[in-house]
Coordinates of N, CA and C in Angstrom, one line a residue:
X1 N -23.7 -64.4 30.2 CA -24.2 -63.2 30.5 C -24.3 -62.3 29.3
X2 N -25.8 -61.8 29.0 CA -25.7 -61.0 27.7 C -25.5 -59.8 28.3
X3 N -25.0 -58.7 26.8 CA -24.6 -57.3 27.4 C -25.9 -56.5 26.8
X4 N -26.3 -55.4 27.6 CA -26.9 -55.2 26.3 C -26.6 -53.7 25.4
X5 N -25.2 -53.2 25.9 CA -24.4 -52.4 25.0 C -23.0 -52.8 24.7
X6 N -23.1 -53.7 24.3 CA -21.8 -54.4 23.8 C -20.7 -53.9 22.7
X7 N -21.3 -52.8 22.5 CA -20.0 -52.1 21.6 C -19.4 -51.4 22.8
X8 N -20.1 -50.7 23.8 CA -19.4 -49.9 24.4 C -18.2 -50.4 24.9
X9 N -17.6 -51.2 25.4 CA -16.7 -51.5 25.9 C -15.2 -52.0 24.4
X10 N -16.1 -52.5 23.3 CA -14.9 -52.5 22.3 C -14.7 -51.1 21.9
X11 N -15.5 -50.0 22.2 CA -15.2 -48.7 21.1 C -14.1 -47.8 21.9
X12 N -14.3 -48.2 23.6 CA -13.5 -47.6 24.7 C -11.9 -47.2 24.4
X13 N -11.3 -48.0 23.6 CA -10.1 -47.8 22.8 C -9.9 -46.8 22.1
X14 N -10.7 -47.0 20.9 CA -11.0 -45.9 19.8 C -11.5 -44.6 20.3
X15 N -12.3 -44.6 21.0 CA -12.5 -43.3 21.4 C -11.4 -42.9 22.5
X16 N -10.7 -43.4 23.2 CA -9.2 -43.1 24.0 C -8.6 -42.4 22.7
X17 N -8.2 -43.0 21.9 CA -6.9 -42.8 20.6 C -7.2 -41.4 20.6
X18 N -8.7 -41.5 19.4 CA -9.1 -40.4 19.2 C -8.5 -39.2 20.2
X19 N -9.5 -39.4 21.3 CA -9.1 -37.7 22.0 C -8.3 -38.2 23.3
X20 N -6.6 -37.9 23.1 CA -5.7 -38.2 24.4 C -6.1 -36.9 25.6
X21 N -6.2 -35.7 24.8 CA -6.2 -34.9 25.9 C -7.6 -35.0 26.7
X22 N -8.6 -35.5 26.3 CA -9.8 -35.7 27.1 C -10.2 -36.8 27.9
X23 N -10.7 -37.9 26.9 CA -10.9 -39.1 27.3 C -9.7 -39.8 27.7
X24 N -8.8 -39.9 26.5 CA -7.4 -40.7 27.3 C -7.0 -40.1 28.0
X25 N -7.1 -39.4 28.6 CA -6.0 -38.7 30.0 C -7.1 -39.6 31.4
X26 N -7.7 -40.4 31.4 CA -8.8 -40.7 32.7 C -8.1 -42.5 32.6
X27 N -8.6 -42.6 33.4 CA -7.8 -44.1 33.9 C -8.9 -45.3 33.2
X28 N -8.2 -46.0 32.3 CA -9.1 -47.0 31.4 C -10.0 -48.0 32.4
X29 N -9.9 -48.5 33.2 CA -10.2 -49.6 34.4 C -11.7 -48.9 35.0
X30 N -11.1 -47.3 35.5 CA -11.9 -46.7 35.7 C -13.0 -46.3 34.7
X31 N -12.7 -45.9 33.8 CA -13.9 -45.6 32.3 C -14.5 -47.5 32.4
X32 N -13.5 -48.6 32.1 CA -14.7 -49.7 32.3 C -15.4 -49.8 33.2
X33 N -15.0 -49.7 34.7 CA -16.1 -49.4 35.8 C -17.3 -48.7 35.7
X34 N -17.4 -47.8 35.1 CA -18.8 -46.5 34.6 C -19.3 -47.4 33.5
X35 N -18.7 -48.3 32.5 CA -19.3 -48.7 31.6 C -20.2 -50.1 31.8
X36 N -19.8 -50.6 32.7 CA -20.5 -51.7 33.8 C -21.9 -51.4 34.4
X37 N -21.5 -50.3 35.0 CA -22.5 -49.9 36.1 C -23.9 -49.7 34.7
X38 N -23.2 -48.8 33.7 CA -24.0 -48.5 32.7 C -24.2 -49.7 32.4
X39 N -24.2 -51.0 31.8 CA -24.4 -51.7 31.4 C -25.7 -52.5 32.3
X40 N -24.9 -53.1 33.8 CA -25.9 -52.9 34.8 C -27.2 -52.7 34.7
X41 N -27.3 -50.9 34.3 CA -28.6 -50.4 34.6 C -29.7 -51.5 33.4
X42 N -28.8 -51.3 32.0 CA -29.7 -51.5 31.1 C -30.2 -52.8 31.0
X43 N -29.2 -53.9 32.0 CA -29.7 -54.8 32.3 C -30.9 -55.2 32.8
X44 N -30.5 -54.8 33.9 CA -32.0 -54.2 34.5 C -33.1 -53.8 33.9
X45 N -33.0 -53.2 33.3 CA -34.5 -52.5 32.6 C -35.1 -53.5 32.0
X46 N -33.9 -54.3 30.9 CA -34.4 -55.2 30.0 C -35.2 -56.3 30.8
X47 N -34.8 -56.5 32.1 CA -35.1 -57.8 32.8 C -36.9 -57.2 33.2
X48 N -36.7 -55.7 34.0 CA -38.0 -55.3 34.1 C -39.2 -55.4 32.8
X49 N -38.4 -54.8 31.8 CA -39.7 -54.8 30.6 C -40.0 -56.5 30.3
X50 N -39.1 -57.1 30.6 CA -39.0 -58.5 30.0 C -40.5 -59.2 30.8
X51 N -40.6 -58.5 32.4 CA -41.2 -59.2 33.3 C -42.5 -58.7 33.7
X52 N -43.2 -57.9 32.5 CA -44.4 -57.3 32.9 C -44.0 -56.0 33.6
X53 N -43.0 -55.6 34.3 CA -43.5 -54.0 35.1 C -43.0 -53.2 34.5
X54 N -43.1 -52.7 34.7 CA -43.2 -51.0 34.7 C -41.6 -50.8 34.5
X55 N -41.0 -50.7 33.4 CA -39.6 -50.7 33.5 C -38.2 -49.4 33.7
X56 N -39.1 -48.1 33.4 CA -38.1 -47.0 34.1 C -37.1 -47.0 33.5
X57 N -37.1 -46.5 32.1 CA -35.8 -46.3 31.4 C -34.6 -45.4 31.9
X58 N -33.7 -46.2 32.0 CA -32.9 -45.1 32.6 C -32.1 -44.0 32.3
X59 N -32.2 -43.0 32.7 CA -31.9 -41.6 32.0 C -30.4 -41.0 32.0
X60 N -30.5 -40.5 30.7 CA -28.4 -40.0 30.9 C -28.7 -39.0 32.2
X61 N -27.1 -39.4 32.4 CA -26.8 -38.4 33.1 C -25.4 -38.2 33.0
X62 N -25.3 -36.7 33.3 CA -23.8 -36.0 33.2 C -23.3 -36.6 34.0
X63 N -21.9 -35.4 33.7 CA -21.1 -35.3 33.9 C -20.7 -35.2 35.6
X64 N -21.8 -34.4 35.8 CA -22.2 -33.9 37.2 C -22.9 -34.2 38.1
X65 N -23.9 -35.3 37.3 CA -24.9 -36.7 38.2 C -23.6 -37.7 38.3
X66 N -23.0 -37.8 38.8 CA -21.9 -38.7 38.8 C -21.3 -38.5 40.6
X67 N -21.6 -39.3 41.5 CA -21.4 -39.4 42.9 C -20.1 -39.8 42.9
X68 N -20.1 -41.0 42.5 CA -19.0 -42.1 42.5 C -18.3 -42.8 41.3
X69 N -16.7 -42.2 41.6 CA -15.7 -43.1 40.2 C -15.3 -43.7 41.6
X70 N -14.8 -45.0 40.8 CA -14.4 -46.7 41.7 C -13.1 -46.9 40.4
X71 N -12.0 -46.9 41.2 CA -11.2 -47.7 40.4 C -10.7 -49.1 41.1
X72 N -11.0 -50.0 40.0 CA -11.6 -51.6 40.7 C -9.8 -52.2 40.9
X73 N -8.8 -51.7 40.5 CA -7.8 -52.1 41.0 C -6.8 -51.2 41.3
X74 N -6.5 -51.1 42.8 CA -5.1 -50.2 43.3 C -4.1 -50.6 42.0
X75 N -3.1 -49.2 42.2 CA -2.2 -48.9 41.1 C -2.1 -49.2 39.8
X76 N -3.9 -49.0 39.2 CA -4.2 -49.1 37.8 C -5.1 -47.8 37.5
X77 N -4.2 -46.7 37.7 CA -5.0 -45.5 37.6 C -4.8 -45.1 38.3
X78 N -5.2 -45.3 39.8 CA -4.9 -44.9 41.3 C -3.4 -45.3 42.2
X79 N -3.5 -45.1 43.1 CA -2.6 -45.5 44.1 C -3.0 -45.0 45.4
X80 N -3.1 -45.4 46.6 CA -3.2 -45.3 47.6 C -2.0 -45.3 48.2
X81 N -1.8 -44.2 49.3 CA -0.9 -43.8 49.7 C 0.6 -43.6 48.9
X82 N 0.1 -42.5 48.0 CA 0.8 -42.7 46.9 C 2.3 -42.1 47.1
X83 N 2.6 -40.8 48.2 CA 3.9 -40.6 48.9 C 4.3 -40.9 50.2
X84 N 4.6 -42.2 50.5 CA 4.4 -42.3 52.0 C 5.5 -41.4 52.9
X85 N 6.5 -41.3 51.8 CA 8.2 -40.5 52.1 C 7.8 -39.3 52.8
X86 N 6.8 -38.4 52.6 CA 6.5 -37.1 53.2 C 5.9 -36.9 54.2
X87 N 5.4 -37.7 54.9 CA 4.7 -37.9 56.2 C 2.7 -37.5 56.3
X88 N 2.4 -36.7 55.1 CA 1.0 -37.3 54.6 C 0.2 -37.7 54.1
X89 N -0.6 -38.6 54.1 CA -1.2 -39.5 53.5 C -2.3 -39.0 52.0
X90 N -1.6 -39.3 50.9 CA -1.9 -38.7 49.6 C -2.6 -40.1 48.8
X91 N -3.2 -39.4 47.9 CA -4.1 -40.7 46.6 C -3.3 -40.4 45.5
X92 N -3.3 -41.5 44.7 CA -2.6 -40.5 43.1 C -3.8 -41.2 42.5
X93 N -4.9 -39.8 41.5 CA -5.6 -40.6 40.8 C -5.6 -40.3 39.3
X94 N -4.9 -40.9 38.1 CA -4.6 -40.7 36.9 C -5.5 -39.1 36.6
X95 N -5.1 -38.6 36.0 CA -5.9 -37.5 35.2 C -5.9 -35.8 35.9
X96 N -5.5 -36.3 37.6 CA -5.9 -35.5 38.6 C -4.7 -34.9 39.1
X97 N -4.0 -36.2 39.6 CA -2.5 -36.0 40.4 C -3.1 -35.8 42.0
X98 N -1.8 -35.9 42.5 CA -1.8 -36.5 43.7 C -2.6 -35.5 44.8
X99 N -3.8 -35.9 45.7 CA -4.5 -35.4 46.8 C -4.0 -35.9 48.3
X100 N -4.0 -34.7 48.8 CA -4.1 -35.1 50.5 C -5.3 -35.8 50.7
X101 N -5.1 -36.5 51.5 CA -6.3 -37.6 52.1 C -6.3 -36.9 54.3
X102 N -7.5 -36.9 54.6 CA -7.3 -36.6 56.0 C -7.7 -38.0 56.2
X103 N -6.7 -38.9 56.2 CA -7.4 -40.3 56.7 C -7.7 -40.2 58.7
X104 N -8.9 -41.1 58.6 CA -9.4 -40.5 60.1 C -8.6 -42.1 60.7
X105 N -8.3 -43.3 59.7 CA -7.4 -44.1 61.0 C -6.8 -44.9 60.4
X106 N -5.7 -45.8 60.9 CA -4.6 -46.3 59.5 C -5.7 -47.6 59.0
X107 N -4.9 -47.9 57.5 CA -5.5 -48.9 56.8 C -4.9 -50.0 57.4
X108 N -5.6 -51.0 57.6 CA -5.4 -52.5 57.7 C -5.5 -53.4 56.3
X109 N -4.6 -54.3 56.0 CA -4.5 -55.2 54.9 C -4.5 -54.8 53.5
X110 N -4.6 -55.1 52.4 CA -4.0 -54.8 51.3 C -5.3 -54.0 50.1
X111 N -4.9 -52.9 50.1 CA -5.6 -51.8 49.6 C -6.4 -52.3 48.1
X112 N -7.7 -52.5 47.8 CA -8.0 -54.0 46.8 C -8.8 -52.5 45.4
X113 N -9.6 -51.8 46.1 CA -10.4 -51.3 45.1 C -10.4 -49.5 45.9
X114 N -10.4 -48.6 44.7 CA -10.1 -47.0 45.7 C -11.8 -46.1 44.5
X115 N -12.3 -45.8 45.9 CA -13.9 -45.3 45.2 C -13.6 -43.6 46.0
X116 N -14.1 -43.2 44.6 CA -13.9 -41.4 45.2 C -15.6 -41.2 45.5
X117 N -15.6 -40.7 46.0 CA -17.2 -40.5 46.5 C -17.6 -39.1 47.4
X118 N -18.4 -38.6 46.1 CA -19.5 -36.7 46.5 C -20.5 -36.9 47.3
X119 N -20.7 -36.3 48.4 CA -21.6 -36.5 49.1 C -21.8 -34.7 49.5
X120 N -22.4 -34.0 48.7 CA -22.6 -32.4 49.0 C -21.8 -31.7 48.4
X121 N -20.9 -31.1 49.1 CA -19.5 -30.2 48.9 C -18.1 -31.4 49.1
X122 N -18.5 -31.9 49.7 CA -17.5 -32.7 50.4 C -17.1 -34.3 49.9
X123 N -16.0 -34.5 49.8 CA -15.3 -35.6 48.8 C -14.6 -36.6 50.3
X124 N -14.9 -38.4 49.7 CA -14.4 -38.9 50.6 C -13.7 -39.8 49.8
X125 N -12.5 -40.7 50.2 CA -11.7 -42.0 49.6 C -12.7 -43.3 49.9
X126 N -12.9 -44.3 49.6 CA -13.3 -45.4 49.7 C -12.6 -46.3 49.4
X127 N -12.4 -47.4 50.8 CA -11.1 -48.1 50.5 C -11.8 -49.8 50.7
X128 N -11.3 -50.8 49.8 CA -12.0 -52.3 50.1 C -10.4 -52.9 50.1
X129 N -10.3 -53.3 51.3 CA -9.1 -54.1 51.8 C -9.6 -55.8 51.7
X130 N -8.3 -56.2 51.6 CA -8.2 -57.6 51.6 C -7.3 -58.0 52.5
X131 N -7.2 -59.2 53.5 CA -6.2 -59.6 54.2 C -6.1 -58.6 55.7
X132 N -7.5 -58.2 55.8 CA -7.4 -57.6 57.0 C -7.7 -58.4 58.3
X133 N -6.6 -58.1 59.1 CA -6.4 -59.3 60.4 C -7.9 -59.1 60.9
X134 N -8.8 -59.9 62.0 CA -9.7 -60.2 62.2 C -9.4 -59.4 64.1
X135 N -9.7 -58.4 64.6 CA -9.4 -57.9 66.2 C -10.9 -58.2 67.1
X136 N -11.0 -59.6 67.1 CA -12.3 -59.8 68.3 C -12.2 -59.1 69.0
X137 N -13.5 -58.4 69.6 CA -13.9 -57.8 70.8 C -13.6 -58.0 72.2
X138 N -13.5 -57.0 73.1 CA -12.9 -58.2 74.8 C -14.5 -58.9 74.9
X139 N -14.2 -59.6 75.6 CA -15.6 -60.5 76.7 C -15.6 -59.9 77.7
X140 N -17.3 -59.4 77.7 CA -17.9 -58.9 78.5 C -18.5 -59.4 80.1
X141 N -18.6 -60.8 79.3 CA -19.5 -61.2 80.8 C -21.0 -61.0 80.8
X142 N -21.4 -60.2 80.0 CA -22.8 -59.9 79.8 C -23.3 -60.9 78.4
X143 N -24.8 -61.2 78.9 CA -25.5 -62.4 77.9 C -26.9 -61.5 78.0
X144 N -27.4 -61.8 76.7 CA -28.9 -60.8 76.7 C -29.3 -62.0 75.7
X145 N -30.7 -62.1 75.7 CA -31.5 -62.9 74.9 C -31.8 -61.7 73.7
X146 N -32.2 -62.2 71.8 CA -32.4 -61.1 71.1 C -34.2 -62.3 70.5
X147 N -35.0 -61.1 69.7 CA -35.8 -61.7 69.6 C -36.3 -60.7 68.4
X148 N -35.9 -61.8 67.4 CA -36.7 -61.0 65.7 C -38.0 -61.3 65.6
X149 N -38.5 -60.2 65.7 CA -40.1 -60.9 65.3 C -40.7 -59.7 64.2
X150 N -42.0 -59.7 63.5 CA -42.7 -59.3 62.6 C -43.0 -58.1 63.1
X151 N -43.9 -57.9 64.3 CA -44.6 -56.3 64.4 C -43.0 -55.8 64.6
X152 N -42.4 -56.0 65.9 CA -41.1 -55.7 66.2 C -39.8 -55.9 65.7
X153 N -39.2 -55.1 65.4 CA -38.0 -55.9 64.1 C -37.0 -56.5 65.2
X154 N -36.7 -55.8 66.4 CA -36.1 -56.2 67.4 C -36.3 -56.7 69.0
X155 N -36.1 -57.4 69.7 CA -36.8 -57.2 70.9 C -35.7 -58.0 71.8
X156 N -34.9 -57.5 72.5 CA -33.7 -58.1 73.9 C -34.9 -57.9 75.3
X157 N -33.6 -59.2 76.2 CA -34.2 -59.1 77.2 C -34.1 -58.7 78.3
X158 N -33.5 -57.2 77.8 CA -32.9 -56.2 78.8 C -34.5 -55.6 79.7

């Protein structure tokens, strides 16, 4: 797999050193996650221009076009449920320090990847578990025929 900004990820150090109080204070795992996605995009393009269309260079964006930081491994930057001792459910995320979470229901299996995510005003946790037990549905008793077709995307035989 070619990159097609391949310094970025060896300079990521160097520029940590450089400035502790700005860039090194942010969780390294997390800065390579943004440097992926980045990398991603320009993949992309290259593959577009490569293929005849129309390729849509992709445009910086701040600080502030920024929906979603993903840190790709619990307790490398983050931590989920980071005081369980006090009875509410908190994130610790390097740089930030530790947030209440209003979690709406408990986590099942082992906490794998923690994505902070802007949607308006309003901030949510994103959580990708591994080893989560499987809770089949009860049996109903009820059978319906389903039918994918082209004009219809769906059609039962209710």
């Amino acid at each position: 797999m070619r990159r097609a900004y391949k310094f970025l990820p060896g300079q990521l150090k160097d520029i940590r050193r450089a400035d502790p109080g700005g860039q090194g204070r942010w969780s390294f795992s997390s800065q390579q996650a943004t440097l992926r996605r980045l990398d991603k995009a320009m993949r992309a393009f290259f593959h577009r221009a490569k293929a005849g269309q129309a390729p849509g260079y992709p445009r910086f964006k701040g600080a502030g076009w920024f929906d979603t930081v993903e840190w790709p491994k619990d307790r490398d930057g983050c931590r989920w449920d980071s005081a369980p001792t006090t009875g509410t459910t908190r994130v610790y995320l390097q740089g930030v320090g530790h947030i209440r979470v209003h979690a709406h229901r408990k986590v099942d299996g082992t906490v794998k990847t923690v994505s902070v995510k802007r949607e308006g005003r309003r901030w949510y946790v994103v959580l990708s578990c591994d080893e989560v037990p499987a809770e089949p549905l009860p049996e109903t008793g009820a059978v319906v025929g389903v039918d994918m077709g082209v004009a219809a995307f769906l059609t039962t035989s209710d």
